[in-house]
Every structure is written in C-alpha cells, then in structure tokens.
Tab-separated table of C-alpha atoms in Angstrom:
chain	number	residue	atom	x	y	z
A	1	MET	CA	146.755	98.969	108.778
A	2	THR	CA	145.408	100.367	106.080
A	3	PRO	CA	144.899	104.329	106.574
A	4	LEU	CA	141.499	106.015	106.855
A	5	VAL	CA	141.182	109.181	103.758
A	6	SER	CA	139.607	111.732	104.189
A	7	ILE	CA	138.122	114.020	101.310
A	8	VAL	CA	136.164	116.572	101.324
A	9	VAL	CA	134.079	118.036	98.565
A	10	PRO	CA	133.253	121.867	98.606
A	11	THR	CA	130.097	122.395	96.399
A	12	TYR	CA	127.587	125.281	95.249
A	13	ASN	CA	125.221	124.747	92.878
A	14	GLN	CA	126.593	122.151	90.899
A	15	ALA	CA	124.063	119.241	90.889
A	16	GLN	CA	125.347	118.833	87.147
A	17	TYR	CA	128.417	118.007	88.258
A	18	ILE	CA	128.641	116.851	92.132
A	19	GLU	CA	127.475	113.361	90.621
A	20	GLN	CA	130.425	112.580	88.588
A	21	THR	CA	132.614	113.482	91.231
A	22	LEU	CA	131.205	111.452	94.487
A	23	ALA	CA	131.086	108.478	92.049
A	24	SER	CA	134.319	109.354	91.565
A	25	ILE	CA	135.763	108.978	94.501
A	26	VAL	CA	133.047	105.754	96.052
A	27	GLY	CA	134.596	104.294	92.785
A	28	GLN	CA	137.720	103.782	94.394
A	29	ASN	CA	136.415	100.816	96.356
A	30	TRP	CA	139.043	102.339	99.464
A	31	PRO	CA	138.341	100.115	102.179
A	32	ARG	CA	138.854	102.993	105.073
A	33	LEU	CA	136.946	106.220	103.123
A	34	GLU	CA	135.375	109.417	104.630
A	35	LEU	CA	133.310	111.090	102.363
A	36	ILE	CA	132.493	115.212	103.925
A	37	VAL	CA	130.582	117.414	101.687
A	38	ILE	CA	130.604	121.062	102.543
A	39	ASP	CA	127.588	122.533	100.363
A	40	GLY	CA	126.904	126.674	100.264
A	41	GLY	CA	123.233	126.389	100.697
A	42	SER	CA	122.905	125.135	97.467
A	43	THR	CA	118.947	125.165	95.450
A	44	ASP	CA	119.723	122.887	91.835
A	45	GLY	CA	118.771	119.063	93.581
A	46	THR	CA	122.670	119.005	95.251
A	47	ARG	CA	121.117	117.403	98.702
A	48	GLU	CA	119.145	114.564	96.541
A	49	ILE	CA	121.912	113.574	94.540
A	50	VAL	CA	124.598	113.721	97.747
A	51	GLU	CA	121.909	111.313	99.594
A	52	ARG	CA	122.148	108.669	97.359
A	53	TYR	CA	125.798	108.356	97.962
A	54	PRO	CA	127.618	107.282	101.257
A	55	VAL	CA	128.620	110.513	102.568
A	56	LYS	CA	129.775	111.051	106.635
A	57	HIS	CA	128.959	114.204	107.073
A	58	PHE	CA	126.556	116.825	105.097
A	59	VAL	CA	126.429	120.028	105.597
A	60	SER	CA	124.644	122.378	103.811
A	61	GLU	CA	124.235	126.388	104.265
A	62	ARG	CA	125.695	129.506	103.719
A	63	ASP	CA	129.137	130.532	103.445
A	64	SER	CA	131.912	132.449	102.806
A	65	GLY	CA	133.113	130.291	99.927
A	66	GLN	CA	135.507	127.756	99.451
A	67	GLY	CA	138.171	128.312	102.215
A	68	GLU	CA	135.532	128.606	104.856
A	69	ALA	CA	134.134	125.310	103.026
A	70	ILE	CA	136.857	123.228	102.628
A	71	ASN	CA	138.217	123.934	106.794
A	72	LYS	CA	134.477	122.784	107.901
A	73	GLY	CA	134.829	120.082	106.206
A	74	PHE	CA	138.688	119.392	107.400
A	75	ARG	CA	137.487	120.202	111.349
A	76	LEU	CA	135.260	116.946	110.589
A	77	ALA	CA	137.327	114.427	108.899
A	78	THR	CA	139.188	112.148	111.306
A	79	GLY	CA	141.937	110.696	108.451
A	80	GLU	CA	145.596	109.909	108.129
A	81	VAL	CA	145.665	111.570	105.185
A	82	MET	CA	143.765	114.164	103.583
A	83	ALA	CA	142.560	116.040	100.661
A	84	TRP	CA	139.914	118.097	98.431
A	85	LEU	CA	137.849	117.239	95.346
A	86	ASN	CA	135.701	119.951	94.134
A	87	SER	CA	132.827	119.412	92.773
A	88	ASP	CA	133.045	120.119	89.484
A	89	ASP	CA	136.182	117.691	89.357
A	90	TYR	CA	136.813	114.176	89.245
A	91	TYR	CA	139.138	111.088	90.228
A	92	LEU	CA	141.010	108.735	87.702
A	93	PRO	CA	140.772	105.228	88.459
A	94	LEU	CA	143.124	103.530	91.392
A	95	THR	CA	143.892	107.656	92.071
A	96	LEU	CA	144.221	106.821	96.332
A	97	ALA	CA	145.794	103.890	95.891
A	98	LYS	CA	148.564	105.944	94.181
A	99	ALA	CA	148.591	108.304	96.257
A	100	VAL	CA	148.783	106.558	100.171
A	101	GLU	CA	151.653	103.806	98.467
A	102	ALA	CA	152.696	106.891	97.969
A	103	LEU	CA	152.478	108.331	101.148
A	104	GLY	CA	154.393	105.486	102.813
A	105	ASP	CA	154.492	106.535	106.332
A	106	THR	CA	151.027	108.463	107.433
A	107	SER	CA	152.731	109.585	110.346
A	108	ARG	CA	154.962	111.862	109.072
A	109	PRO	CA	153.654	115.406	107.672
A	110	GLN	CA	154.612	115.115	103.939
A	111	LEU	CA	152.270	115.681	100.450
A	112	VAL	CA	152.020	113.765	97.103
A	113	TYR	CA	150.673	115.535	93.898
A	114	GLY	CA	150.351	114.242	90.280
A	115	ASN	CA	149.875	115.240	87.488
A	116	CYS	CA	145.665	116.347	86.338
A	117	LEU	CA	144.237	115.671	82.545
A	118	LEU	CA	142.477	118.856	81.755
A	119	TRP	CA	139.118	118.718	80.235
A	120	TYR	CA	137.895	121.339	78.084
A	121	GLU	CA	134.309	120.803	78.322
A	122	GLN	CA	133.447	123.377	75.317
A	123	GLU	CA	135.399	122.414	73.151
A	124	GLN	CA	135.205	118.485	74.198
A	125	ARG	CA	139.215	118.117	74.311
A	126	ALA	CA	141.497	116.994	77.097
A	127	LEU	CA	145.140	117.123	78.045
A	128	VAL	CA	147.758	115.873	80.769
A	129	ASP	CA	148.882	119.193	82.540
A	130	ARG	CA	152.423	117.526	83.873
A	131	SER	CA	153.198	118.935	87.154
A	132	ARG	CA	157.268	119.255	87.926
A	133	PRO	CA	159.157	117.426	90.958
A	134	PHE	CA	159.085	119.887	94.029
A	135	ASP	CA	161.144	123.301	94.052
A	136	ARG	CA	160.079	126.004	96.634
A	137	ALA	CA	161.551	128.738	94.777
A	138	ALA	CA	159.853	128.004	91.710
A	139	LEU	CA	156.243	127.603	93.913
A	140	THR	CA	156.705	131.100	94.874
A	141	SER	CA	156.351	132.491	91.239
A	142	SER	CA	154.374	128.984	89.815
A	143	ALA	CA	150.984	127.617	90.752
A	144	TYR	CA	152.737	124.227	88.910
A	145	ILE	CA	151.456	121.992	92.324
A	146	ILE	CA	147.364	120.851	90.769
A	147	GLN	CA	144.987	120.655	93.773
A	148	PRO	CA	142.922	118.069	92.794
A	149	SER	CA	145.788	115.688	92.344
A	150	ALA	CA	147.012	116.324	96.197
A	151	PHE	CA	147.417	113.983	98.759
A	152	TRP	CA	148.669	115.065	102.149
A	153	THR	CA	148.790	113.086	105.959
A	154	ARG	CA	147.426	115.185	108.808
A	155	ALA	CA	150.783	115.465	110.253
A	156	LEU	CA	151.123	118.473	107.922
A	157	TRP	CA	147.844	119.853	107.927
A	158	GLU	CA	147.620	120.075	111.873
A	159	LYS	CA	151.173	121.644	111.293
A	160	THR	CA	150.253	123.971	108.243
A	161	GLY	CA	147.243	125.248	109.472
A	162	GLU	CA	143.896	125.755	107.834
A	163	ILE	CA	143.706	127.742	105.447
A	164	ASN	CA	143.102	131.126	104.497
A	165	GLN	CA	139.830	132.150	104.240
A	166	GLU	CA	140.899	135.796	102.888
A	167	PHE	CA	141.888	134.210	99.226
A	168	HIS	CA	139.384	133.075	96.238
A	169	PHE	CA	141.478	131.631	94.143
A	170	VAL	CA	145.262	131.392	95.356
A	171	LEU	CA	143.570	129.686	98.672
A	172	ASP	CA	145.265	125.884	97.109
A	173	TRP	CA	148.545	127.751	96.111
A	174	ASP	CA	149.227	129.676	99.801
A	175	TRP	CA	148.962	126.317	101.668
A	176	TRP	CA	151.117	124.626	99.692
A	177	LEU	CA	153.517	126.881	99.984
A	178	ARG	CA	153.253	127.352	103.631
A	179	ALA	CA	153.233	123.627	104.082
A	180	SER	CA	157.093	123.352	102.104
A	181	GLU	CA	157.740	124.882	105.245
A	182	HIS	CA	156.716	121.531	107.389
A	183	GLY	CA	157.272	118.971	105.560
A	184	GLU	CA	157.802	116.876	102.298
A	185	LEU	CA	156.910	117.425	99.256
A	186	ARG	CA	156.633	114.990	96.199
A	187	TYR	CA	155.845	114.428	93.101
A	188	ILE	CA	154.935	111.712	91.125
A	189	ASP	CA	154.962	110.738	87.524
A	190	LYS	CA	151.293	109.358	87.707
A	191	THR	CA	147.654	110.839	86.211
A	192	LEU	CA	145.307	110.818	88.946
A	193	SER	CA	142.599	113.410	88.605
A	194	VAL	CA	140.317	115.116	86.158
A	195	TYR	CA	140.138	119.118	86.246
A	196	ARG	CA	136.916	120.457	83.920
A	197	ILE	CA	137.226	123.471	82.647
A	198	HIS	CA	133.152	124.781	81.534
A	199	PRO	CA	132.254	128.198	81.160
A	200	GLN	CA	130.787	128.672	85.294
A	201	HIS	CA	134.515	127.638	86.313
A	202	LYS	CA	135.460	129.664	89.761
A	203	SER	CA	139.161	130.060	88.026
A	204	SER	CA	137.730	130.919	84.149
A	205	SER	CA	139.960	133.144	82.294
A	206	GLY	CA	139.529	136.863	82.653
A	207	ASN	CA	138.563	136.887	85.793
A	208	PRO	CA	139.532	140.756	87.544
A	209	ARG	CA	139.428	139.030	91.182
A	210	ARG	CA	141.431	136.044	89.952
A	211	VAL	CA	144.452	138.576	88.347
A	212	GLU	CA	144.673	140.811	90.846
A	213	GLU	CA	144.816	138.281	93.852
A	214	ILE	CA	147.543	136.370	91.826
A	215	VAL	CA	149.424	139.377	91.289
A	216	GLY	CA	149.276	140.667	94.395
A	217	PHE	CA	150.514	137.086	95.769
A	218	ILE	CA	153.592	136.770	93.521
A	219	GLU	CA	154.627	140.730	94.959
A	220	LYS	CA	153.792	138.900	98.249
A	221	HIS	CA	156.406	135.554	97.887
A	222	GLY	CA	158.288	135.960	94.411
A	223	PRO	CA	161.594	136.940	93.153
A	224	PRO	CA	160.887	141.335	92.257
A	225	ALA	CA	161.763	139.455	88.412
A	226	TRP	CA	158.673	137.882	88.531
A	227	ALA	CA	156.130	139.890	89.932
A	228	ALA	CA	157.399	142.126	87.532
A	229	ALA	CA	156.878	140.232	84.583
A	230	TYR	CA	153.014	139.468	86.334
A	231	ARG	CA	152.522	142.755	86.819
A	232	ASP	CA	153.115	143.861	83.304
A	233	VAL	CA	151.657	141.469	81.663
A	234	ALA	CA	147.980	141.713	83.461
A	235	ALA	CA	148.085	145.134	82.462
A	236	ARG	CA	147.665	144.217	78.921
A	237	LEU	CA	145.804	141.209	79.748
A	238	LYS	CA	143.005	141.896	77.801
A	239	SER	CA	144.329	142.444	74.641
A	240	MET	CA	146.172	139.462	74.612
A	241	ASP	CA	145.303	136.216	72.563
A	242	ALA	CA	145.952	132.280	72.886
A	243	ALA	CA	145.016	131.896	69.721
A	244	ARG	CA	147.455	129.688	67.666
A	245	ILE	CA	148.869	129.437	64.426
A	246	ARG	CA	150.323	126.957	62.443
A	247	ILE	CA	153.403	127.373	60.083
A	248	GLY	CA	154.659	124.512	58.901
A	249	ALA	CA	155.609	121.773	61.380
A	250	ARG	CA	156.216	124.834	63.716
A	251	GLU	CA	153.328	126.077	65.900
A	252	TYR	CA	153.185	130.343	66.765
A	253	ARG	CA	151.384	132.310	69.529
A	254	TRP	CA	150.387	135.311	67.449
A	255	HIS	CA	150.377	137.097	70.057
A	256	LYS	CA	153.809	136.747	71.087
A	257	LEU	CA	154.413	139.090	67.983
A	258	ARG	CA	151.796	141.668	69.197
A	259	HIS	CA	153.381	141.889	72.343
A	260	LEU	CA	156.752	141.086	71.191
A	261	ASP	CA	158.350	144.269	73.706
A	262	LEU	CA	156.842	142.629	76.902
A	263	TYR	CA	158.551	138.763	75.754
A	264	LEU	CA	162.028	140.507	74.842
A	265	LYS	CA	161.682	142.051	78.857
A	266	HIS	CA	160.496	139.561	80.836
A	267	GLY	CA	161.655	136.372	78.814
A	268	ALA	CA	160.062	133.550	79.664
A	269	LYS	CA	158.511	134.769	82.729
A	270	ALA	CA	156.282	136.997	80.073
A	271	GLU	CA	155.108	133.523	78.967
A	272	ALA	CA	154.899	131.533	82.657
A	273	ALA	CA	152.628	134.208	83.751
A	274	PHE	CA	150.403	134.571	80.681
A	275	TRP	CA	149.186	131.174	80.951
A	276	GLN	CA	149.288	131.042	84.699
A	277	LEU	CA	147.168	134.477	84.482
A	278	ASN	CA	144.646	132.955	81.355
A	279	LEU	CA	144.145	129.698	83.402
C-alpha cells in the first residue's frame, strides 16, 4: 500500500516564498499526502496563500521558534513517512517518489537523504551540494545531511523523540545524530530539493549566535582536534574571506594565505570548519 507522507512546513512572515514551497509539495502528485503548516503568527499575507492549498492542518500562533513549530506539526502528523520543509525551500519533481522508494519498508526505523541544489538568490547562481555516504563519526564534526533532502519513517521519529527546542541553528544536526543511535541512515545520490540562500536566511553567514551554537555542539560531540579547529576559526571568522582569485587553471582562496597559520595548524579541519560556519 502507498504510504502516507506527512510534510510539516514551519513558517513565519515568508509570504514571498511559501507559495513556491507549497506548490512544490502539492506538485509531487503523491496520492497520500498530509500537508501541515505551522505559522508563528505571520502578518504578511501568509494565511491567504496557505488557504489556496490542500493543507490538512494550519496553525497560526506565536511560538518560541522553528523547533517548537516543527514539534507541533509532527504531533499532528499521522504519516508513515515524515519530513519538514522550511517555507523558503522547495522540492524538485519526483522527490517524494524517490524518497519513498529508497526507504522501502516504512515500518523500520530509517532515514534517507540526498543531494541539494543551493540557490544563491542575490547572485542568481546555483550549485549542487553533494552529500556523502553515512558515517556517524563524521557526523559529529560535519553537518553533511542536508535537511530539506532528508526523509524518515515514523518508527525512527518515535524512537528518537522530538526536536530539541533549545537549539535554533543545529536542531536538525542534533536530531540526525540522535536518530543515528536508533535506526539506519542512508545516502542516495539524487538531488531532491532546493535550499534557498537569501538575505533573510536564518543560517546566513556571520550570525554570532549561529557560530556560538555550532562551536558548542562540536565541543560536546566532536573529537578534541575538531573542537580546537572550530574554536580557532570562529575566533577569527570576521576577518576571514571567501573571495576567490583565479590564477591560470587553478583557484585559490586568498583567505588561506592571510590565515596560513590556521591551515598549517589544523589542515583540512580548518577549511571544513570555515565553510560550515560560513554557510
């Protein structure tokens, strides 16, 4: 039997984006779809847009943030397959079909995740962010599971528990790590979603709260060498620059020259920390 898929869309004042998000979900033409929108009390016309779509549950009230909104949504969800999609991201065609096929037996605690198209709105450019096969040790220092391209079974959600609402920036990363203790996580080499990067993007580069939360997470879960690399990069993050200079056929990042001591000290860990903090 075709499984019921529950998609939770947390949102707050993103009327300019949410229609594309909802259209991408409904446009999957999945025969058994449960669409749930949890709004933090938007005042920008979000309600009027949501009412145009076959949404089973729409809640609009103040909340403490994304974590609370996601948990509210999944408390209402009844599907065998679950996911959340932020209201400024969207799915590519056939994403639900590919995810459900990869999951197979939806009674088992498992999660599948794929690649994602990063869309840099201001620059009008895109690139495919390819993930990697699952490695729990690597997950303690790198958030390589891309949230809008992840789908899991109700069995895994029930074993893992809800999102930790204390987090604002690593709430998905924290959940993946906890979920890996209770079920199987698998990578599928398919591009499933579009992750929009824009000026109001929550995870925008340079947010000191985000940097602090990530470093704290690595210090708690990652190996000491990785924690040291993240701390050192975070301390100098404002002066580091991702500008690129092309010399012939090779590409160099001038910030690596300015901060050569960090790269000599931490090697590839410094570069990984830099890009993780600069997403």
